JSON list of C-alpha atoms in Angstrom, two decimals:
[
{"chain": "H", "resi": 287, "resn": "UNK", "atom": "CA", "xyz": [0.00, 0.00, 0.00]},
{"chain": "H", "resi": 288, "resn": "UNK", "atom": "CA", "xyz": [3.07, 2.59, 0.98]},
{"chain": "H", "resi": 289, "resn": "UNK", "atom": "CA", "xyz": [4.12, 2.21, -2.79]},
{"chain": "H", "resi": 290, "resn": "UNK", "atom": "CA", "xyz": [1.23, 3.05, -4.04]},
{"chain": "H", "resi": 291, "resn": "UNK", "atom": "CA", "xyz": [0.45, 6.09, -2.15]},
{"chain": "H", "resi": 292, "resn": "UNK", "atom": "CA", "xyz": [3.69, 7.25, -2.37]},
{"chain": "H", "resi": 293, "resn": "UNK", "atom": "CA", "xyz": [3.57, 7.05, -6.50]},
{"chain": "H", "resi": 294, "resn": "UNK", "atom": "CA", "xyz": [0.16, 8.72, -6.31]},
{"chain": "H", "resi": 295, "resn": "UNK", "atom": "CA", "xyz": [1.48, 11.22, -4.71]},
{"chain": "H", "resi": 296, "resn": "UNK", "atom": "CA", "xyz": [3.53, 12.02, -6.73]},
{"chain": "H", "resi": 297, "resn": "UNK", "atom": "CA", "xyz": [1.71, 11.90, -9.82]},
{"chain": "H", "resi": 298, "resn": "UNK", "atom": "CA", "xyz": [-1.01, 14.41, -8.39]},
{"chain": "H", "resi": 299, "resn": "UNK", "atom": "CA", "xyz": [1.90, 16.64, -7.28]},
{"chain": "H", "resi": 300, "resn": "UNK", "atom": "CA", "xyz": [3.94, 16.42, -11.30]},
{"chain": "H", "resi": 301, "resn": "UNK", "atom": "CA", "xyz": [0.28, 17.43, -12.49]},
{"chain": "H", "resi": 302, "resn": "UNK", "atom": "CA", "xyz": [-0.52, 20.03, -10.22]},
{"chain": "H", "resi": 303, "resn": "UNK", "atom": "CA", "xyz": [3.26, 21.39, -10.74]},
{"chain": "H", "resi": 304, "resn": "UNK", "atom": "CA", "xyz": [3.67, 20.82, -14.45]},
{"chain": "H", "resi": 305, "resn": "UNK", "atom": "CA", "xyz": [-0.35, 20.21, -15.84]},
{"chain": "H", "resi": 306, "resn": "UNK", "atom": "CA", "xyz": [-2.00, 23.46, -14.72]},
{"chain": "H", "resi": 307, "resn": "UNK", "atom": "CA", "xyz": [-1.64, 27.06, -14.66]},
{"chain": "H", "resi": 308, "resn": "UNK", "atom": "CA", "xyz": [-4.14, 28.47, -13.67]},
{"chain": "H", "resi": 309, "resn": "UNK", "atom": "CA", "xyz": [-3.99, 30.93, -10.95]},
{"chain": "H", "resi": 310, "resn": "UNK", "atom": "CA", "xyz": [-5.95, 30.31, -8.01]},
{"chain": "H", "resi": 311, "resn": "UNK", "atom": "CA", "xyz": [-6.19, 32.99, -5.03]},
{"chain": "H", "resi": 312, "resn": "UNK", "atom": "CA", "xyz": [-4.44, 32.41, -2.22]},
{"chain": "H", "resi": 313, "resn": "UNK", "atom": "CA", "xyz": [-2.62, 28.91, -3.13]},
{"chain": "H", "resi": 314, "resn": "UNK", "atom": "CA", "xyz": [0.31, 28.27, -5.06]},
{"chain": "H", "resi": 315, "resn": "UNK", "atom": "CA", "xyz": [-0.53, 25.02, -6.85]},
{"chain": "H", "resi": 316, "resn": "UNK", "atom": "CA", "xyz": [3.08, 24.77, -7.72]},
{"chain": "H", "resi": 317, "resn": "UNK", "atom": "CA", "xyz": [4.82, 24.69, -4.36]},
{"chain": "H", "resi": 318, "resn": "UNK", "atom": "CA", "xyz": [1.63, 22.39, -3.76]},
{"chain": "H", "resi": 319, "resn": "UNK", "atom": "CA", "xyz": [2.92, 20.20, -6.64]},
{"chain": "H", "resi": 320, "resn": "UNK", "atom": "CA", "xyz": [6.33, 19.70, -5.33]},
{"chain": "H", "resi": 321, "resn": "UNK", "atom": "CA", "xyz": [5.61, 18.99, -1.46]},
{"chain": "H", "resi": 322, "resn": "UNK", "atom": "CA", "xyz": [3.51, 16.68, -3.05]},
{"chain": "H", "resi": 323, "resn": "UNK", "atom": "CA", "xyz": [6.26, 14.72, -5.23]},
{"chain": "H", "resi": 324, "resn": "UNK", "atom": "CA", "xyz": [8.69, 15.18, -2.47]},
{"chain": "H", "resi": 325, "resn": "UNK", "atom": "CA", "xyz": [6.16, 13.57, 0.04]},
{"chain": "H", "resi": 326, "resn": "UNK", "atom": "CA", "xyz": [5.41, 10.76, -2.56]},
{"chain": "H", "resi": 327, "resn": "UNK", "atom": "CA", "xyz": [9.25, 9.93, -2.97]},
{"chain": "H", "resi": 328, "resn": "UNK", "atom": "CA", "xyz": [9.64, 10.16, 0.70]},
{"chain": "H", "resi": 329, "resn": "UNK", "atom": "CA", "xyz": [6.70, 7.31, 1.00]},
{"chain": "H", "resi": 330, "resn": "UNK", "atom": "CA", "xyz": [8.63, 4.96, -1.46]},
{"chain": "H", "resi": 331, "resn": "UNK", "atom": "CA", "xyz": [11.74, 5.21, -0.49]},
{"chain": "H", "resi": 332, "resn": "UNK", "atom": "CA", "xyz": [10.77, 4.50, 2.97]},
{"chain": "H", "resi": 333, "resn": "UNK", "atom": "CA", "xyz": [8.28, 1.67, 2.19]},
{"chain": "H", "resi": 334, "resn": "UNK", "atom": "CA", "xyz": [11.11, 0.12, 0.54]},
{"chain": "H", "resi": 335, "resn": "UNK", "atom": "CA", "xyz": [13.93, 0.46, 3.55]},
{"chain": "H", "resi": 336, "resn": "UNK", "atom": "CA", "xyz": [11.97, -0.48, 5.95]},
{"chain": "H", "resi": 337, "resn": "UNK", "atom": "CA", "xyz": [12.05, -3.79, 5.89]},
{"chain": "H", "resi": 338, "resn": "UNK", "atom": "CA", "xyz": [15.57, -3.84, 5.25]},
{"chain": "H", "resi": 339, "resn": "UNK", "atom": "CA", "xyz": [16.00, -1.81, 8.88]},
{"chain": "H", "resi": 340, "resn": "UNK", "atom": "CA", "xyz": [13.51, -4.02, 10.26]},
{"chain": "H", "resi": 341, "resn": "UNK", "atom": "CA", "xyz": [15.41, -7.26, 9.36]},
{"chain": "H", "resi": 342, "resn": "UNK", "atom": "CA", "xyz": [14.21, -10.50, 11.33]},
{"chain": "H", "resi": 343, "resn": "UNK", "atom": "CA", "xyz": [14.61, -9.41, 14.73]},
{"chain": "H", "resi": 344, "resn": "UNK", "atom": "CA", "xyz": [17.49, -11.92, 15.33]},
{"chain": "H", "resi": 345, "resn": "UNK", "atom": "CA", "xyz": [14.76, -14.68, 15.78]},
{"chain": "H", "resi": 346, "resn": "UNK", "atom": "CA", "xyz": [15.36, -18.34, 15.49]},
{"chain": "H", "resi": 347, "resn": "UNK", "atom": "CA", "xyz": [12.28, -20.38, 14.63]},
{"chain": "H", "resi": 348, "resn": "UNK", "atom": "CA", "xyz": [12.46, -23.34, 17.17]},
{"chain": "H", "resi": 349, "resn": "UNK", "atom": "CA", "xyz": [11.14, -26.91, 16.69]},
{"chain": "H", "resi": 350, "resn": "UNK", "atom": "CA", "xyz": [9.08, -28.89, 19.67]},
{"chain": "H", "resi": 351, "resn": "UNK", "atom": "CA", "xyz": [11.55, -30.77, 21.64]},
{"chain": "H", "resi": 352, "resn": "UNK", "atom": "CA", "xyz": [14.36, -28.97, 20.22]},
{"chain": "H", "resi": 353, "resn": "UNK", "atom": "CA", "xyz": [16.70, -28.49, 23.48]},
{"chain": "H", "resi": 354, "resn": "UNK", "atom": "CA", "xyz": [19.10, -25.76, 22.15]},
{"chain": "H", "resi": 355, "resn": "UNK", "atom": "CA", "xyz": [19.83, -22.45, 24.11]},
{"chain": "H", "resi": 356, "resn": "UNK", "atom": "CA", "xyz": [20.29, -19.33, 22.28]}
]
């Protein structure tokens, strides 16, 4: 789900920074437009680290009767 938000994102932030021009009171779509690709990035490149940082924990899958200490 992170992936996909994150390239949504940034598609509706490369529209609203390169697709329109028109001039609307009191917002600047552009800046709009590139918080919103920044934000998108941000969302993939995180979605795909963190399971990298994450890793397994260090845990050992143990089997019933399986006597070993850790």
């Amino acid at each position: 789900m992170g992936i996909g938000l994150g390239i949504f994102l940034a598609v509706l932030g490369a529209v609203l920074f390169f697709g329109i021009t028109a001039d609307v009171s009191g917002l600047d779509l552009q800046a709009i437009g590139m918080i919103l690709m920044i934000a998108g990035a941000a969302i993939v490149v995180i979605t795909l680290i963190y399971p990298l940082i994450r890793g397994n924990g260090g845990h050992e899958e143990r089997l019933p009767g399986d006597d070993r200490r850790a």
